[in-house]
C-alpha cells in the first residue's frame, strides 16, 4: 500500500469519531492555554488564534456540538476585505499556531486546509476547526 493511502486509511476512523475529535480539540486548546501561561507575552512571538468551545454534554462518537462562531471562510477574499481583515497577519497567525503545535507541543492538526479554518467577524482572529486528524511527535522528532 502506498504511504499516503496507508496514512489516510489509518486516520479515517479517528476522523469519524467525534468523541475522539472533541478530546483532540480540548487537548490542543489546553496546550495553548498552558503555553500562554508560561510565556512572557511581552517578548515571545505572538500567536493569536481562537477555537470554538466543545459543548461536552452533547458529545458522543456520532455527534460533536461546539459553540457558534460568527465568522467566514479564511479564503473568502471578499469577506476579508469587507471586514478589513489583514490577510497576511491571518496567514502568519495560522502558520505560527501550526509551528507551535508541531515544534513545541508535539500534537497538531493533521488536516489544516481552508475548510478547517475561519475568521471570527468580531475579533478578526483566525479560528481553528476540525481536529479529527491529529498527529503526535515525540521530543526527538520535534
mmCIF file with all atom_site columns, N, CA, C and O in Angstrom, residues 68-107:
data_model
loop_
_atom_site.group_PDB
_atom_site.id
_atom_site.type_symbol
_atom_site.label_atom_id
_atom_site.label_alt_id
_atom_site.label_comp_id
_atom_site.label_asym_id
_atom_site.label_entity_id
_atom_site.label_seq_id
_atom_site.pdbx_PDB_ins_code
_atom_site.Cartn_x
_atom_site.Cartn_y
_atom_site.Cartn_z
_atom_site.occupancy
_atom_site.B_iso_or_equiv
_atom_site.pdbx_formal_charge
_atom_site.auth_seq_id
_atom_site.auth_comp_id
_atom_site.auth_asym_id
_atom_site.auth_atom_id
_atom_site.pdbx_PDB_model_num
ATOM 1   N N  . UNK A 1 68  ? -21.099 28.388 18.778 1.00 0.00 ? 68  UNK A N  1
ATOM 2   C CA . UNK A 1 68  ? -21.225 29.065 17.496 1.00 0.00 ? 68  UNK A CA 1
ATOM 3   C C  . UNK A 1 68  ? -20.176 30.167 17.394 1.00 0.00 ? 68  UNK A C  1
ATOM 4   O O  . UNK A 1 68  ? -19.971 30.941 18.333 1.00 0.00 ? 68  UNK A O  1
ATOM 5   N N  . UNK A 1 69  ? -19.508 30.233 16.257 1.00 0.00 ? 69  UNK A N  1
ATOM 6   C CA . UNK A 1 69  ? -18.580 31.312 15.971 1.00 0.00 ? 69  UNK A CA 1
ATOM 7   C C  . UNK A 1 69  ? -19.106 32.033 14.738 1.00 0.00 ? 69  UNK A C  1
ATOM 8   O O  . UNK A 1 69  ? -19.272 31.422 13.680 1.00 0.00 ? 69  UNK A O  1
ATOM 9   N N  . UNK A 1 70  ? -19.389 33.312 14.885 1.00 0.00 ? 70  UNK A N  1
ATOM 10  C CA . UNK A 1 70  ? -19.860 34.110 13.756 1.00 0.00 ? 70  UNK A CA 1
ATOM 11  C C  . UNK A 1 70  ? -18.650 34.482 12.915 1.00 0.00 ? 70  UNK A C  1
ATOM 12  O O  . UNK A 1 70  ? -17.861 35.345 13.310 1.00 0.00 ? 70  UNK A O  1
ATOM 13  N N  . UNK A 1 71  ? -18.494 33.794 11.815 1.00 0.00 ? 71  UNK A N  1
ATOM 14  C CA . UNK A 1 71  ? -17.313 34.024 11.011 1.00 0.00 ? 71  UNK A CA 1
ATOM 15  C C  . UNK A 1 71  ? -17.528 33.662 9.561  1.00 0.00 ? 71  UNK A C  1
ATOM 16  O O  . UNK A 1 71  ? -18.650 33.411 9.123  1.00 0.00 ? 71  UNK A O  1
ATOM 17  N N  . UNK A 1 72  ? -16.431 33.635 8.839  1.00 0.00 ? 72  UNK A N  1
ATOM 18  C CA . UNK A 1 72  ? -16.464 33.331 7.413  1.00 0.00 ? 72  UNK A CA 1
ATOM 19  C C  . UNK A 1 72  ? -15.204 32.550 7.055  1.00 0.00 ? 72  UNK A C  1
ATOM 20  O O  . UNK A 1 72  ? -14.243 32.503 7.828  1.00 0.00 ? 72  UNK A O  1
ATOM 21  N N  . UNK A 1 73  ? -15.229 31.943 5.876  1.00 0.00 ? 73  UNK A N  1
ATOM 22  C CA . UNK A 1 73  ? -14.108 31.100 5.442  1.00 0.00 ? 73  UNK A CA 1
ATOM 23  C C  . UNK A 1 73  ? -12.833 31.928 5.312  1.00 0.00 ? 73  UNK A C  1
ATOM 24  O O  . UNK A 1 73  ? -12.870 33.075 4.860  1.00 0.00 ? 73  UNK A O  1
ATOM 25  N N  . UNK A 1 74  ? -11.751 31.349 5.716  1.00 0.00 ? 74  UNK A N  1
ATOM 26  C CA . UNK A 1 74  ? -10.468 32.045 5.733  1.00 0.00 ? 74  UNK A CA 1
ATOM 27  C C  . UNK A 1 74  ? -9.995  32.437 4.335  1.00 0.00 ? 74  UNK A C  1
ATOM 28  O O  . UNK A 1 74  ? -9.212  33.377 4.181  1.00 0.00 ? 74  UNK A O  1
ATOM 29  N N  . UNK A 1 75  ? -10.497 31.783 3.313  1.00 0.00 ? 75  UNK A N  1
ATOM 30  C CA . UNK A 1 75  ? -10.069 32.097 1.947  1.00 0.00 ? 75  UNK A CA 1
ATOM 31  C C  . UNK A 1 75  ? -11.101 32.920 1.175  1.00 0.00 ? 75  UNK A C  1
ATOM 32  O O  . UNK A 1 75  ? -10.997 33.068 -0.041 1.00 0.00 ? 75  UNK A O  1
ATOM 33  N N  . UNK A 1 76  ? -12.064 33.511 1.892  1.00 0.00 ? 76  UNK A N  1
ATOM 34  C CA . UNK A 1 76  ? -13.095 34.347 1.255  1.00 0.00 ? 76  UNK A CA 1
ATOM 35  C C  . UNK A 1 76  ? -12.578 35.793 1.177  1.00 0.00 ? 76  UNK A C  1
ATOM 36  O O  . UNK A 1 76  ? -12.739 36.581 2.107  1.00 0.00 ? 76  UNK A O  1
ATOM 37  N N  . UNK A 1 77  ? -11.930 36.116 0.076  1.00 0.00 ? 77  UNK A N  1
ATOM 38  C CA . UNK A 1 77  ? -11.271 37.418 -0.087 1.00 0.00 ? 77  UNK A CA 1
ATOM 39  C C  . UNK A 1 77  ? -12.258 38.575 0.044  1.00 0.00 ? 77  UNK A C  1
ATOM 40  O O  . UNK A 1 77  ? -11.930 39.611 0.628  1.00 0.00 ? 77  UNK A O  1
ATOM 41  N N  . UNK A 1 78  ? -13.469 38.395 -0.461 1.00 0.00 ? 78  UNK A N  1
ATOM 42  C CA . UNK A 1 78  ? -14.478 39.449 -0.378 1.00 0.00 ? 78  UNK A CA 1
ATOM 43  C C  . UNK A 1 78  ? -14.813 39.768 1.088  1.00 0.00 ? 78  UNK A C  1
ATOM 44  O O  . UNK A 1 78  ? -14.884 40.928 1.489  1.00 0.00 ? 78  UNK A O  1
ATOM 45  N N  . UNK A 1 79  ? -15.005 38.731 1.897  1.00 0.00 ? 79  UNK A N  1
ATOM 46  C CA . UNK A 1 79  ? -15.307 38.934 3.331  1.00 0.00 ? 79  UNK A CA 1
ATOM 47  C C  . UNK A 1 79  ? -14.102 39.498 4.083  1.00 0.00 ? 79  UNK A C  1
ATOM 48  O O  . UNK A 1 79  ? -14.251 40.348 4.961  1.00 0.00 ? 79  UNK A O  1
ATOM 49  N N  . UNK A 1 80  ? -12.912 39.021 3.756  1.00 0.00 ? 80  UNK A N  1
ATOM 50  C CA . UNK A 1 80  ? -11.701 39.563 4.380  1.00 0.00 ? 80  UNK A CA 1
ATOM 51  C C  . UNK A 1 80  ? -11.630 41.071 4.133  1.00 0.00 ? 80  UNK A C  1
ATOM 52  O O  . UNK A 1 80  ? -11.365 41.852 5.055  1.00 0.00 ? 80  UNK A O  1
ATOM 53  N N  . UNK A 1 81  ? -11.889 41.482 2.889  1.00 0.00 ? 81  UNK A N  1
ATOM 54  C CA . UNK A 1 81  ? -11.867 42.912 2.557  1.00 0.00 ? 81  UNK A CA 1
ATOM 55  C C  . UNK A 1 81  ? -12.999 43.668 3.250  1.00 0.00 ? 81  UNK A C  1
ATOM 56  O O  . UNK A 1 81  ? -12.778 44.744 3.794  1.00 0.00 ? 81  UNK A O  1
ATOM 57  N N  . UNK A 1 82  ? -14.200 43.099 3.229  1.00 0.00 ? 82  UNK A N  1
ATOM 58  C CA . UNK A 1 82  ? -15.362 43.765 3.825  1.00 0.00 ? 82  UNK A CA 1
ATOM 59  C C  . UNK A 1 82  ? -15.151 44.034 5.312  1.00 0.00 ? 82  UNK A C  1
ATOM 60  O O  . UNK A 1 82  ? -15.577 45.062 5.834  1.00 0.00 ? 82  UNK A O  1
ATOM 61  N N  . UNK A 1 83  ? -14.496 43.122 5.994  1.00 0.00 ? 83  UNK A N  1
ATOM 62  C CA . UNK A 1 83  ? -14.287 43.251 7.444  1.00 0.00 ? 83  UNK A CA 1
ATOM 63  C C  . UNK A 1 83  ? -12.901 43.792 7.793  1.00 0.00 ? 83  UNK A C  1
ATOM 64  O O  . UNK A 1 83  ? -12.511 43.778 8.953  1.00 0.00 ? 83  UNK A O  1
ATOM 65  N N  . UNK A 1 84  ? -12.203 44.271 6.770  1.00 0.00 ? 84  UNK A N  1
ATOM 66  C CA . UNK A 1 84  ? -10.883 44.888 6.963  1.00 0.00 ? 84  UNK A CA 1
ATOM 67  C C  . UNK A 1 84  ? -9.936  43.972 7.738  1.00 0.00 ? 84  UNK A C  1
ATOM 68  O O  . UNK A 1 84  ? -9.271  44.389 8.691  1.00 0.00 ? 84  UNK A O  1
ATOM 69  N N  . UNK A 1 85  ? -9.909  42.700 7.337  1.00 0.00 ? 85  UNK A N  1
ATOM 70  C CA . UNK A 1 85  ? -9.032  41.714 7.969  1.00 0.00 ? 85  UNK A CA 1
ATOM 71  C C  . UNK A 1 85  ? -7.695  41.719 7.241  1.00 0.00 ? 85  UNK A C  1
ATOM 72  O O  . UNK A 1 85  ? -7.648  41.670 6.007  1.00 0.00 ? 85  UNK A O  1
ATOM 73  N N  . UNK A 1 86  ? -6.631  41.773 7.998  1.00 0.00 ? 86  UNK A N  1
ATOM 74  C CA . UNK A 1 86  ? -5.280  41.728 7.444  1.00 0.00 ? 86  UNK A CA 1
ATOM 75  C C  . UNK A 1 86  ? -4.979  40.273 7.071  1.00 0.00 ? 86  UNK A C  1
ATOM 76  O O  . UNK A 1 86  ? -4.658  39.450 7.931  1.00 0.00 ? 86  UNK A O  1
ATOM 77  N N  . UNK A 1 87  ? -5.103  39.953 5.790  1.00 0.00 ? 87  UNK A N  1
ATOM 78  C CA . UNK A 1 87  ? -4.927  38.571 5.325  1.00 0.00 ? 87  UNK A CA 1
ATOM 79  C C  . UNK A 1 87  ? -3.520  38.064 5.603  1.00 0.00 ? 87  UNK A C  1
ATOM 80  O O  . UNK A 1 87  ? -3.328  36.900 5.976  1.00 0.00 ? 87  UNK A O  1
ATOM 81  N N  . UNK A 1 88  ? -2.523  38.916 5.449  1.00 0.00 ? 88  UNK A N  1
ATOM 82  C CA . UNK A 1 88  ? -1.142  38.492 5.708  1.00 0.00 ? 88  UNK A CA 1
ATOM 83  C C  . UNK A 1 88  ? -0.957  38.118 7.177  1.00 0.00 ? 88  UNK A C  1
ATOM 84  O O  . UNK A 1 88  ? -0.343  37.100 7.495  1.00 0.00 ? 88  UNK A O  1
ATOM 85  N N  . UNK A 1 89  ? -1.509  38.928 8.083  1.00 0.00 ? 89  UNK A N  1
ATOM 86  C CA . UNK A 1 89  ? -1.398  38.612 9.501  1.00 0.00 ? 89  UNK A CA 1
ATOM 87  C C  . UNK A 1 89  ? -2.189  37.349 9.842  1.00 0.00 ? 89  UNK A C  1
ATOM 88  O O  . UNK A 1 89  ? -1.756  36.557 10.672 1.00 0.00 ? 89  UNK A O  1
ATOM 89  N N  . UNK A 1 90  ? -3.329  37.154 9.191  1.00 0.00 ? 90  UNK A N  1
ATOM 90  C CA . UNK A 1 90  ? -4.124  35.951 9.425  1.00 0.00 ? 90  UNK A CA 1
ATOM 91  C C  . UNK A 1 90  ? -3.323  34.700 9.061  1.00 0.00 ? 90  UNK A C  1
ATOM 92  O O  . UNK A 1 90  ? -3.273  33.742 9.844  1.00 0.00 ? 90  UNK A O  1
ATOM 93  N N  . UNK A 1 91  ? -2.682  34.724 7.905  1.00 0.00 ? 91  UNK A N  1
ATOM 94  C CA . UNK A 1 91  ? -1.857  33.591 7.485  1.00 0.00 ? 91  UNK A CA 1
ATOM 95  C C  . UNK A 1 91  ? -0.685  33.415 8.446  1.00 0.00 ? 91  UNK A C  1
ATOM 96  O O  . UNK A 1 91  ? -0.336  32.287 8.825  1.00 0.00 ? 91  UNK A O  1
ATOM 97  N N  . UNK A 1 92  ? -0.095  34.520 8.877  1.00 0.00 ? 92  UNK A N  1
ATOM 98  C CA . UNK A 1 92  ? 1.024   34.460 9.818  1.00 0.00 ? 92  UNK A CA 1
ATOM 99  C C  . UNK A 1 92  ? 0.594   33.812 11.136 1.00 0.00 ? 92  UNK A C  1
ATOM 100 O O  . UNK A 1 92  ? 1.292   32.950 11.674 1.00 0.00 ? 92  UNK A O  1
ATOM 101 N N  . UNK A 1 93  ? -0.582  34.186 11.658 1.00 0.00 ? 93  UNK A N  1
ATOM 102 C CA . UNK A 1 93  ? -1.057  33.627 12.919 1.00 0.00 ? 93  UNK A CA 1
ATOM 103 C C  . UNK A 1 93  ? -1.352  32.131 12.787 1.00 0.00 ? 93  UNK A C  1
ATOM 104 O O  . UNK A 1 93  ? -1.047  31.344 13.681 1.00 0.00 ? 93  UNK A O  1
ATOM 105 N N  . UNK A 1 94  ? -1.954  31.734 11.666 1.00 0.00 ? 94  UNK A N  1
ATOM 106 C CA . UNK A 1 94  ? -2.238  30.312 11.438 1.00 0.00 ? 94  UNK A CA 1
ATOM 107 C C  . UNK A 1 94  ? -0.928  29.534 11.338 1.00 0.00 ? 94  UNK A C  1
ATOM 108 O O  . UNK A 1 94  ? -0.778  28.465 11.944 1.00 0.00 ? 94  UNK A O  1
ATOM 109 N N  . UNK A 1 95  ? 0.026   30.075 10.601 1.00 0.00 ? 95  UNK A N  1
ATOM 110 C CA . UNK A 1 95  ? 1.324   29.412 10.441 1.00 0.00 ? 95  UNK A CA 1
ATOM 111 C C  . UNK A 1 95  ? 2.041   29.292 11.777 1.00 0.00 ? 95  UNK A C  1
ATOM 112 O O  . UNK A 1 95  ? 2.576   28.226 12.117 1.00 0.00 ? 95  UNK A O  1
ATOM 113 N N  . UNK A 1 96  ? 2.034   30.363 12.555 1.00 0.00 ? 96  UNK A N  1
ATOM 114 C CA . UNK A 1 96  ? 2.670   30.318 13.874 1.00 0.00 ? 96  UNK A CA 1
ATOM 115 C C  . UNK A 1 96  ? 1.976   29.313 14.790 1.00 0.00 ? 96  UNK A C  1
ATOM 116 O O  . UNK A 1 96  ? 2.627   28.609 15.556 1.00 0.00 ? 96  UNK A O  1
ATOM 117 N N  . UNK A 1 97  ? 0.650   29.254 14.692 1.00 0.00 ? 97  UNK A N  1
ATOM 118 C CA . UNK A 1 97  ? -0.074  28.308 15.550 1.00 0.00 ? 97  UNK A CA 1
ATOM 119 C C  . UNK A 1 97  ? 0.280   26.870 15.192 1.00 0.00 ? 97  UNK A C  1
ATOM 120 O O  . UNK A 1 97  ? 0.438   26.030 16.077 1.00 0.00 ? 97  UNK A O  1
ATOM 121 N N  . UNK A 1 98  ? 0.426   26.590 13.903 1.00 0.00 ? 98  UNK A N  1
ATOM 122 C CA . UNK A 1 98  ? 0.813   25.239 13.489 1.00 0.00 ? 98  UNK A CA 1
ATOM 123 C C  . UNK A 1 98  ? 2.244   24.933 13.908 1.00 0.00 ? 98  UNK A C  1
ATOM 124 O O  . UNK A 1 98  ? 2.538   23.827 14.369 1.00 0.00 ? 98  UNK A O  1
ATOM 125 N N  . UNK A 1 99  ? 3.131   25.901 13.774 1.00 0.00 ? 99  UNK A N  1
ATOM 126 C CA . UNK A 1 99  ? 4.517   25.701 14.203 1.00 0.00 ? 99  UNK A CA 1
ATOM 127 C C  . UNK A 1 99  ? 4.567   25.440 15.707 1.00 0.00 ? 99  UNK A C  1
ATOM 128 O O  . UNK A 1 99  ? 5.303   24.552 16.164 1.00 0.00 ? 99  UNK A O  1
ATOM 129 N N  . UNK A 1 100 ? 3.789   26.178 16.481 1.00 0.00 ? 100 UNK A N  1
ATOM 130 C CA . UNK A 1 100 ? 3.743   25.971 17.926 1.00 0.00 ? 100 UNK A CA 1
ATOM 131 C C  . UNK A 1 100 ? 3.226   24.570 18.251 1.00 0.00 ? 100 UNK A C  1
ATOM 132 O O  . UNK A 1 100 ? 3.796   23.868 19.091 1.00 0.00 ? 100 UNK A O  1
ATOM 133 N N  . UNK A 1 101 ? 2.162   24.163 17.566 1.00 0.00 ? 101 UNK A N  1
ATOM 134 C CA . UNK A 1 101 ? 1.611   22.822 17.788 1.00 0.00 ? 101 UNK A CA 1
ATOM 135 C C  . UNK A 1 101 ? 2.644   21.743 17.466 1.00 0.00 ? 101 UNK A C  1
ATOM 136 O O  . UNK A 1 101 ? 2.813   20.788 18.234 1.00 0.00 ? 101 UNK A O  1
ATOM 137 N N  . UNK A 1 102 ? 3.330   21.893 16.350 1.00 0.00 ? 102 UNK A N  1
ATOM 138 C CA . UNK A 1 102 ? 4.274   20.861 15.898 1.00 0.00 ? 102 UNK A CA 1
ATOM 139 C C  . UNK A 1 102 ? 5.545   20.859 16.747 1.00 0.00 ? 102 UNK A C  1
ATOM 140 O O  . UNK A 1 102 ? 5.915   19.829 17.309 1.00 0.00 ? 102 UNK A O  1
ATOM 141 N N  . UNK A 1 103 ? 6.205   22.004 16.835 1.00 0.00 ? 103 UNK A N  1
ATOM 142 C CA . UNK A 1 103 ? 7.552   22.043 17.411 1.00 0.00 ? 103 UNK A CA 1
ATOM 143 C C  . UNK A 1 103 ? 7.584   22.221 18.922 1.00 0.00 ? 103 UNK A C  1
ATOM 144 O O  . UNK A 1 103 ? 8.556   21.839 19.561 1.00 0.00 ? 103 UNK A O  1
ATOM 145 N N  . UNK A 1 104 ? 6.538   22.786 19.494 1.00 0.00 ? 104 UNK A N  1
ATOM 146 C CA . UNK A 1 104 ? 6.518   22.990 20.940 1.00 0.00 ? 104 UNK A CA 1
ATOM 147 C C  . UNK A 1 104 ? 5.678   21.919 21.623 1.00 0.00 ? 104 UNK A C  1
ATOM 148 O O  . UNK A 1 104 ? 6.140   21.242 22.529 1.00 0.00 ? 104 UNK A O  1
ATOM 149 N N  . UNK A 1 105 ? 4.431   21.778 21.177 1.00 0.00 ? 105 UNK A N  1
ATOM 150 C CA . UNK A 1 105 ? 3.513   20.833 21.818 1.00 0.00 ? 105 UNK A CA 1
ATOM 151 C C  . UNK A 1 105 ? 3.696   19.404 21.323 1.00 0.00 ? 105 UNK A C  1
ATOM 152 O O  . UNK A 1 105 ? 3.420   18.459 22.056 1.00 0.00 ? 105 UNK A O  1
ATOM 153 N N  . UNK A 1 106 ? 4.083   19.231 20.066 1.00 0.00 ? 106 UNK A N  1
ATOM 154 C CA . UNK A 1 106 ? 4.225   17.887 19.512 1.00 0.00 ? 106 UNK A CA 1
ATOM 155 C C  . UNK A 1 106 ? 2.896   17.204 19.240 1.00 0.00 ? 106 UNK A C  1
ATOM 156 O O  . UNK A 1 106 ? 2.849   16.002 19.007 1.00 0.00 ? 106 UNK A O  1
ATOM 157 N N  . UNK A 1 107 ? 1.816   17.952 19.255 1.00 0.00 ? 107 UNK A N  1
ATOM 158 C CA . UNK A 1 107 ? 0.468   17.419 18.996 1.00 0.00 ? 107 UNK A CA 1
ATOM 159 C C  . UNK A 1 107 ? -0.222  18.450 18.116 1.00 0.00 ? 107 UNK A C  1
ATOM 160 O O  . UNK A 1 107 ? -0.428  19.596 18.532 1.00 0.00 ? 107 UNK A O  1
#
